[in-house]
Short mmCIF file of C-alpha atoms and ligand atoms in Angstrom, two decimals:
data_model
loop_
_atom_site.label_atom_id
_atom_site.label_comp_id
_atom_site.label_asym_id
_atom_site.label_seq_id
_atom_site.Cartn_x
_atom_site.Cartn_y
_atom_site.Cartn_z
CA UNK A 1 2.13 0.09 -23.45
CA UNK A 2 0.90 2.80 -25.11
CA UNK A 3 -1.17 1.98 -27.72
CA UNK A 4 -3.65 0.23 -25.61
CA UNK A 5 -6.51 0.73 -28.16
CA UNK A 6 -5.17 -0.43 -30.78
CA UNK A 7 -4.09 -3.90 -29.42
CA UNK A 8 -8.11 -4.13 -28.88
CA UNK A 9 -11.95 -3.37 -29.05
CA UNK A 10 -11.95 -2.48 -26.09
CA UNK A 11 -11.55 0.63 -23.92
CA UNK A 12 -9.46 0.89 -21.08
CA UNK A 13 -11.22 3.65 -18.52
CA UNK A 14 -8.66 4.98 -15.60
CA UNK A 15 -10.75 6.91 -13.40
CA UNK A 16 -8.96 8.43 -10.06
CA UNK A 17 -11.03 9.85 -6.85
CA UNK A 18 -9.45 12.26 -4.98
CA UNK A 19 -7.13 11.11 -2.49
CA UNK A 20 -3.99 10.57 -4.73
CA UNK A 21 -4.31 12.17 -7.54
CA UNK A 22 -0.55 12.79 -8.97
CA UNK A 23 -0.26 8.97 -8.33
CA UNK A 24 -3.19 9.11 -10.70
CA UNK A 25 -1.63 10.90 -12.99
CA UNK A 26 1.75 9.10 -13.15
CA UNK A 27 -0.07 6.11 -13.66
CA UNK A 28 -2.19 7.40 -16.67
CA UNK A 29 0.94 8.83 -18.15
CA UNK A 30 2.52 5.22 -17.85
CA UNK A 31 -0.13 3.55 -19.54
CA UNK A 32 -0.50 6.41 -22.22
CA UNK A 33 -3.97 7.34 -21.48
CA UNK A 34 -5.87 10.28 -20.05
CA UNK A 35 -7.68 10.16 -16.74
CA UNK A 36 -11.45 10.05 -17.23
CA UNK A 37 -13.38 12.66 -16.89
CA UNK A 38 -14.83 13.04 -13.53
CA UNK A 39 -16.77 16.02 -11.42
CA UNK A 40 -15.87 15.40 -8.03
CA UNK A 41 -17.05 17.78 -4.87
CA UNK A 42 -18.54 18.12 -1.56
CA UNK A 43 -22.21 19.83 -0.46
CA UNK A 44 -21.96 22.14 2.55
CA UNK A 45 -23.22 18.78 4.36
CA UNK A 46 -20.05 16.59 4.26
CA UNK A 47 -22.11 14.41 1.31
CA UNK A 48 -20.25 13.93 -1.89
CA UNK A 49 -21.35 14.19 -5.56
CA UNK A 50 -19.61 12.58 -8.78
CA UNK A 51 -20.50 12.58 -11.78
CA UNK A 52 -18.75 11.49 -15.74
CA UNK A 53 -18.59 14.13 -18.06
CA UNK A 54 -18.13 11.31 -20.48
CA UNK A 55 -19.95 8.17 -21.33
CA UNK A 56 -18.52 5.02 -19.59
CA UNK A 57 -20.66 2.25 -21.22
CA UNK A 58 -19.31 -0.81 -22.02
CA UNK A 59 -15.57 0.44 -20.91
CA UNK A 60 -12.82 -1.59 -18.57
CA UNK A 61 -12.77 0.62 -15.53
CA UNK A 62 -9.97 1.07 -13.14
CA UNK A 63 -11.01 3.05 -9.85
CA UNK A 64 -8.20 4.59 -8.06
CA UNK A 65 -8.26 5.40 -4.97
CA UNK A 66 -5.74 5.74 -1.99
CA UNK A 67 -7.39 5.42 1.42
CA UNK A 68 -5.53 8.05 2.45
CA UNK A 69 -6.46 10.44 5.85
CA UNK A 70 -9.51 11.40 5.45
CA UNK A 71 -10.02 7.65 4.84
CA UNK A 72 -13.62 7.22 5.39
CA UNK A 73 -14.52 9.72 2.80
CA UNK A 74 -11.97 9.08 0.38
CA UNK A 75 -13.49 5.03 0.69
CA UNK A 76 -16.85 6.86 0.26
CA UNK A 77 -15.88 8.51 -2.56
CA UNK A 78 -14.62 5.15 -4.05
CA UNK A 79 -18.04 3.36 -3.52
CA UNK A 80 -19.92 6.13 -4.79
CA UNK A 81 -17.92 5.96 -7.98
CA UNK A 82 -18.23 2.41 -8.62
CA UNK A 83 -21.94 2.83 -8.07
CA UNK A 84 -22.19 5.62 -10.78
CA UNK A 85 -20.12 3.46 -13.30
CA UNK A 86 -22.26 0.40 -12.58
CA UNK A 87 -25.43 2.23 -13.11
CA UNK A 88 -23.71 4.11 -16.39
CA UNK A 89 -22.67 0.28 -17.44
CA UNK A 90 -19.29 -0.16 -17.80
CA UNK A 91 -18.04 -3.84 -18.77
CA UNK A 92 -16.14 -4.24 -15.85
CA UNK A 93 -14.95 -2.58 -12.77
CA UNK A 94 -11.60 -2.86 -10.89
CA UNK A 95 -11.20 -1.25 -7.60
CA UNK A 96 -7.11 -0.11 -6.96
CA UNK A 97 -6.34 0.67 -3.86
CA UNK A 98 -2.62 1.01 -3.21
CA UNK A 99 -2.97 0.70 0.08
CA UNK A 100 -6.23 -0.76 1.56
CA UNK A 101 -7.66 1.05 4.01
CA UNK A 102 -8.80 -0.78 7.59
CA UNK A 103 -6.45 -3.57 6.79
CA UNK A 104 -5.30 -3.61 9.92
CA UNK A 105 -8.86 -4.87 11.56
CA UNK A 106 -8.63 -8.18 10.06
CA UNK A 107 -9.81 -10.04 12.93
CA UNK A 108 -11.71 -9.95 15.88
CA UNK A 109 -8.76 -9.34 18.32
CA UNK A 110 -12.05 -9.48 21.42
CA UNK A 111 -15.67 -10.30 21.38
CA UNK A 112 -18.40 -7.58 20.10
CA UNK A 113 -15.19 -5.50 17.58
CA UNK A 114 -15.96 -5.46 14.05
CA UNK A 115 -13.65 -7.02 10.90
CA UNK A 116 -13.50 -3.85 9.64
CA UNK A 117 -11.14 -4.97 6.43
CA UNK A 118 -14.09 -7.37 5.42
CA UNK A 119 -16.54 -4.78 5.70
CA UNK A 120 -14.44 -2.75 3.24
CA UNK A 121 -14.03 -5.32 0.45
CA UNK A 122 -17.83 -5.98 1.01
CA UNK A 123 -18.55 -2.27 0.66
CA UNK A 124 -16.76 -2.47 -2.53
CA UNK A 125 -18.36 -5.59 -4.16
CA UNK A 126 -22.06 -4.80 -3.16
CA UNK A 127 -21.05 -0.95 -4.83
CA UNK A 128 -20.29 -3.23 -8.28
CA UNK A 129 -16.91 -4.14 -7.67
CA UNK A 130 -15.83 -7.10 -9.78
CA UNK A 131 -12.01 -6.93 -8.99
CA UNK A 132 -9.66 -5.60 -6.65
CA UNK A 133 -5.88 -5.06 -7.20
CA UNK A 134 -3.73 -4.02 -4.13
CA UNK A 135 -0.31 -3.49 -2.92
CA UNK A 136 0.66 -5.06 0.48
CA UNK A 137 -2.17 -5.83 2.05
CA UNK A 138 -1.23 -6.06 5.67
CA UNK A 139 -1.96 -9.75 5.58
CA UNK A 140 -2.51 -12.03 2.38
CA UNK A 141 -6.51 -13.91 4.20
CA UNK A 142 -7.58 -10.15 2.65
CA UNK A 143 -7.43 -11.53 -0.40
CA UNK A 144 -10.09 -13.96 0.61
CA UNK A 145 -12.54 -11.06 1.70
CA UNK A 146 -13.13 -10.19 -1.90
CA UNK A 147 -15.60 -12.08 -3.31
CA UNK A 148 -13.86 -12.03 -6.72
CA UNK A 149 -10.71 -11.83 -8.65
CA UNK A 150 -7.56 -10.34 -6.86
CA UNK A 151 -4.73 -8.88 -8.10
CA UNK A 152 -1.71 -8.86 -4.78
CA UNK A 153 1.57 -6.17 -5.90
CA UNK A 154 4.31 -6.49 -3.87
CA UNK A 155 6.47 -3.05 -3.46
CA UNK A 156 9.60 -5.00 -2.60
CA UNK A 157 11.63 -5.36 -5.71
CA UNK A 158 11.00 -1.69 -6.37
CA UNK A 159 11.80 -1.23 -2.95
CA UNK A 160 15.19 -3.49 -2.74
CA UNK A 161 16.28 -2.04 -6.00
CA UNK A 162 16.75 1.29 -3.85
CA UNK A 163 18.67 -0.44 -1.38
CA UNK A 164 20.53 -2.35 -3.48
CA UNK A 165 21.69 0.80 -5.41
CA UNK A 166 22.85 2.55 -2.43
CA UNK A 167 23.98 0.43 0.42
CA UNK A 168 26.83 -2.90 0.26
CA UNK A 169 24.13 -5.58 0.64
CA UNK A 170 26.68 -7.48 2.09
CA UNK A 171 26.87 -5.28 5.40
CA UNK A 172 22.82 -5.89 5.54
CA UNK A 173 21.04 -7.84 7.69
CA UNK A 174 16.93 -7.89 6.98
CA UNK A 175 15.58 -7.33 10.24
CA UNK A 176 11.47 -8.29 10.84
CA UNK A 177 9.88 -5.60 13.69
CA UNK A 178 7.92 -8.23 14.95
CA UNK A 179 6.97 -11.75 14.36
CA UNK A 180 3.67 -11.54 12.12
CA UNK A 181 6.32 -9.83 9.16
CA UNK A 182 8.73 -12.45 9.30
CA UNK A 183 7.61 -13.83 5.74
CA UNK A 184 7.99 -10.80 4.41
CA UNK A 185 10.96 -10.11 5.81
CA UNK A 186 12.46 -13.76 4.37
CA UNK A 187 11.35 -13.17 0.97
CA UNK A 188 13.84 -9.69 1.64
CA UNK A 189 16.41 -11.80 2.08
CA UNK A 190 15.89 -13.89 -0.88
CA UNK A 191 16.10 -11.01 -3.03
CA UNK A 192 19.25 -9.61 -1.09
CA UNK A 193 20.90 -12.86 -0.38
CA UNK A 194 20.95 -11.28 3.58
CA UNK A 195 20.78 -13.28 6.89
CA UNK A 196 17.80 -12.22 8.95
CA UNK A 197 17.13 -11.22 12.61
CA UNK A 198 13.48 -10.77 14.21
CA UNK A 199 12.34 -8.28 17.25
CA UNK A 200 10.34 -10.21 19.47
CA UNK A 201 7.72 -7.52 20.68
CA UNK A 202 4.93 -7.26 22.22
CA UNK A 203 1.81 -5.11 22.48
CA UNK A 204 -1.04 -3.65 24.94
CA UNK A 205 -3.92 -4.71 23.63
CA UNK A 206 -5.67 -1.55 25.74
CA UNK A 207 -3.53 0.98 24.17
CA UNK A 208 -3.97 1.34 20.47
CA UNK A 209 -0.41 2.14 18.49
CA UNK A 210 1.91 1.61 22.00
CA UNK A 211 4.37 -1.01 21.64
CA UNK A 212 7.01 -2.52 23.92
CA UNK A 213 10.22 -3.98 22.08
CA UNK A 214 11.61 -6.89 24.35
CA UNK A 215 14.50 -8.59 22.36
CA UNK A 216 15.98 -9.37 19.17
CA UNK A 217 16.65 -12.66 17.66
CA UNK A 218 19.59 -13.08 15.74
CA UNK A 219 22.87 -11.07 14.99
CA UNK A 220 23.11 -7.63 14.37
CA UNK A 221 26.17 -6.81 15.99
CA UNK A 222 27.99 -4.36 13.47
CA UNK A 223 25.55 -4.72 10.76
CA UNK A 224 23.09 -2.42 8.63
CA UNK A 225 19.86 -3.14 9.84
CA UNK A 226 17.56 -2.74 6.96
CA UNK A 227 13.99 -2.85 8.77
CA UNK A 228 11.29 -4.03 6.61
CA UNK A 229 7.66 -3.93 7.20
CA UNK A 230 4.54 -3.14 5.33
CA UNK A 231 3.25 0.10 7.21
CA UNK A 232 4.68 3.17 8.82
CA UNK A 233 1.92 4.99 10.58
CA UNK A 234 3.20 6.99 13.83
CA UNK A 235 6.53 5.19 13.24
CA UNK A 236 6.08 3.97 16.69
CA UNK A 237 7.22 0.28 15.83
CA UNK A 238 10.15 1.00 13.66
CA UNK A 239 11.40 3.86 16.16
CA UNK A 240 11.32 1.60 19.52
CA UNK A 241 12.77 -1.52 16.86
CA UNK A 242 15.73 0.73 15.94
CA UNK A 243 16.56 1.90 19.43
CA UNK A 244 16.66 -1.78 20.20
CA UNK A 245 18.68 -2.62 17.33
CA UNK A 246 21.23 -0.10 18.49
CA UNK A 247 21.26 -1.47 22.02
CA UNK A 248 22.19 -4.87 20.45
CA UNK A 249 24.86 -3.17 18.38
CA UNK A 250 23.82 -2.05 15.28
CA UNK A 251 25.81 0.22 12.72
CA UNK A 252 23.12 1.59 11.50
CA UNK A 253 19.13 1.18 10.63
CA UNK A 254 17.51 1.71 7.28
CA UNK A 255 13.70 1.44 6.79
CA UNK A 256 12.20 0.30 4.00
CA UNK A 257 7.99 0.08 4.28
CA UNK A 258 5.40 0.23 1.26
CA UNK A 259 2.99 2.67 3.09
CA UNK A 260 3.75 5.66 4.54
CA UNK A 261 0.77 6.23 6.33
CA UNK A 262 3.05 8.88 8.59
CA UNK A 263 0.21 9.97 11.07
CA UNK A 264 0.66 12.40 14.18
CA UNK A 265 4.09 13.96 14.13
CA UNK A 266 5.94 10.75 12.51
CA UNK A 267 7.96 12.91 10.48
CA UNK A 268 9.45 15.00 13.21
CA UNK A 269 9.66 11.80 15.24
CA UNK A 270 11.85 9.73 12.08
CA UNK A 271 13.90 12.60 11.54
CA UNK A 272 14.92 13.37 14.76
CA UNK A 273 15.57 9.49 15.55
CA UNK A 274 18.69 7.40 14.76
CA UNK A 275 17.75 5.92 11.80
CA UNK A 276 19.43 6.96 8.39
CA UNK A 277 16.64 6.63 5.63
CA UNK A 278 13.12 5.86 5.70
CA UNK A 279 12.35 4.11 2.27
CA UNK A 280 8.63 4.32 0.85
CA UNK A 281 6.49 4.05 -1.92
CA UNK A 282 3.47 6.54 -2.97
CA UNK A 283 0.72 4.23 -2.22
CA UNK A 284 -0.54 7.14 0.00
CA UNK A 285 -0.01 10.56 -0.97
CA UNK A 286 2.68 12.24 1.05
CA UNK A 287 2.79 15.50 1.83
CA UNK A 288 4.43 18.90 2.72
CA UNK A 289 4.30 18.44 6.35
CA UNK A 290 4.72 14.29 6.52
CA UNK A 291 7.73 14.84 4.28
CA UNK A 292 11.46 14.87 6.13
CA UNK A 293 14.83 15.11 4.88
CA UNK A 294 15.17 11.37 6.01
CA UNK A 295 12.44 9.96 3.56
CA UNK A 296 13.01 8.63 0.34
CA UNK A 297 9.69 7.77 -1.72
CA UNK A 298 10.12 5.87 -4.56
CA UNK A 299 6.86 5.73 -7.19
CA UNK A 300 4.32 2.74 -7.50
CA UNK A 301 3.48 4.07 -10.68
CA UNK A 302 5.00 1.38 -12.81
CA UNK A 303 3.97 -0.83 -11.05
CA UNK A 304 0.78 -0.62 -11.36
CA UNK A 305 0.38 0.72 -14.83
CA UNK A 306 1.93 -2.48 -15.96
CA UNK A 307 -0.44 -4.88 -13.51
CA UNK A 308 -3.39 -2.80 -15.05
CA UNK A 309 -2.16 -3.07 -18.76
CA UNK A 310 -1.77 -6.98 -17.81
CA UNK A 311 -5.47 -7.35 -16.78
CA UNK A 312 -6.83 -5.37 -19.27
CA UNK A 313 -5.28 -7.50 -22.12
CA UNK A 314 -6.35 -10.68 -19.92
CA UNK A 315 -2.78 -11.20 -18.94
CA UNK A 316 -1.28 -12.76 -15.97
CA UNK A 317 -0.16 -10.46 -12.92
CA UNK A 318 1.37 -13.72 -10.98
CA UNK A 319 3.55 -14.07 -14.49
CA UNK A 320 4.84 -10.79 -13.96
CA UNK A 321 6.46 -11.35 -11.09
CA UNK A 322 7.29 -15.13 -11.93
CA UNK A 323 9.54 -13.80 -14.88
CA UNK A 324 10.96 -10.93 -13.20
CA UNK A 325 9.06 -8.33 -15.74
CA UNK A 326 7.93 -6.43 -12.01
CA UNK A 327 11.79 -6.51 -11.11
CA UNK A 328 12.40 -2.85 -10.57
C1 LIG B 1 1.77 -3.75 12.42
O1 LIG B 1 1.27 -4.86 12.48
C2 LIG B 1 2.17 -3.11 11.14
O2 LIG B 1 2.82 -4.02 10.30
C3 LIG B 1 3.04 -1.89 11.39
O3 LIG B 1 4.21 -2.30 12.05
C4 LIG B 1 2.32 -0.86 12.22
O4 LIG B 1 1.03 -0.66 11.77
C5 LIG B 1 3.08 0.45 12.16
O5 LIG B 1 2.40 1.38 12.95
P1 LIG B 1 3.19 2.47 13.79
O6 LIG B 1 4.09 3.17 12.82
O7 LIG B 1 2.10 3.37 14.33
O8 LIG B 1 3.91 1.78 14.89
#
């Protein structure tokens, strides 16, 4: 993958913002290439200025960006970047986000709220945006809020490669937090050859991030409960899952999520709760005080080094995954 200039004409441009940085970095180092020059910074205002120190005509640009906390100016940041490469004409511009900020306001859940994820992905095409690559996005209809080209990762087989390496996969049974992951959840248990059980939950649409576990559906009795969603933010919903996993007689409960969003005091929370490992990836960037001797984070890197290789030579992402080249 490394000689990516001389397999053609053209020139491959990997350009990171801010907000993740090392992931940045790992990626570059992946593909073999430098990151592009960029002067990033913020006036005493809160406004923020970029600028290449390098011309970017004609080039295959790859913006990335993690829409990490502070999200709306690391988006910012993103759409001012695109803007500058659009108006400095480069060929063509892909936006990466590894993990897609807002996704979570997909709908209108009541009258007068916003759809705040299609908002973002229109921020991002009306900047210059031609394509968008992703990992996870909460749900798959985000896809469809891109007007163009988009390229879906999937963390898991990085993900179950971890799991696989460290726990008896026959002792596991995939367990979905609630019932909008249960797809996600079954294609875990394709890759693990695991039965599955399902928390029925349900939440207060007046309080944002409270949720109340009810039941579980299916058997966990004596099992490893390996709990699988897409998102850990306050670690609210895999906490309250766990204790009720327990309750129905767990052995013990594993996490594995792709975003470790780990808001408020998640990290004290995880740790100090029964669960034995909290599996993520680096889609966000985690740091010194969200980190916790329970957390394992395993690096996107690869992943995405070889999906951008793959578009830049006019490959086939889907392919990637079809023959098992993404297998971890
Ligand atoms: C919910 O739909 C998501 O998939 C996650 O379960 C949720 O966002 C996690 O948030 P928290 O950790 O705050 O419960």
């Amino acid at each position: 993958m490394s000689d990516i200039e001389t397999t053609t004409s053209k020139r491959l441009l990997l350009v990171s913002g801010r907000a993740n940085e090392p992931l940045a970095e790992a990626v570059a180092l992946e593909l073999g290439t430098k990151l592009a020059s960029l002067t990033a910074y913020d006036f005493a205002n809160g406004e923020i200025f970029v600028r290449f120190n390098e011309s970017v005509r004609g080039t295959d640009a790859f913006v990335l960006q993690s829409h990490s906390d502070p999200i709306n100016k690391w988006i910012m940041e993103q759409m001012l970047i695109i803007d500058a490469l659009r108006r400095a004409s480069a060929r063509r511009i892909t936006v990466v986000v590894p993990y897609y900020g807002y996704a979570r306001q997909d709908k209108k859940h009541r009258g007068r709220e916003p759809i705040s994820a299609r908002l973002v992905s229109d921020l991002m095409r009306t900047a210059g945006a031609d394509r968008l690559m992703a990992v996870d996005l909460h749900t798959s209809q985000i896809q469809g809020f891109f007007d163009g080209p988009v390229d879906h990762l999937f963390a898991l087989n990085l993900l179950a490669e971890h799991v696989r390496k460290n726990i008896d996969v026959s002792k596991i049974t995939v367990v979905s937090p609630d019932a909008g992951r249960v797809r996600v959840a079954e294609r875990w248990t394709d890759v693990l050859g695991s039965p599955l059980a399902i928390i029925h939950k349900r939440r207060d649409p007046d309080i944002p991030n409270e949720v109340r576990v009810l039941e579980v559906v299916g058997d966990v009795k004596d099992r490893i409960c390996l709990l699988v969603d897409d998102i850990v933010d306050t670690g609210g919903t895999i906490i309250k899952a766990a204790e009720t996993l327990f309750d129905y007689g767990a052995s013990a409960v594993i996490v594995a999520a792709s975003h470790a969003v780990l808001s408020d005091n998640a990290a004290e929370r995880l740790q100090q709760s029964r669960i034995t490992e909290v599996i993520v990836t680096d889609t966000l960037p985690v740091t010194q005080a969200q980190s916790f001797e329970k957390l394992t984070v395993l690096s996107i890197a690869p992943l995405l080094a070889t999906a951008i290789n793959e578009v830049f030579n006019e490959g086939s992402v889907t392919q990637l995954f079809d023959d098992g080249r993404l297998q971890a």
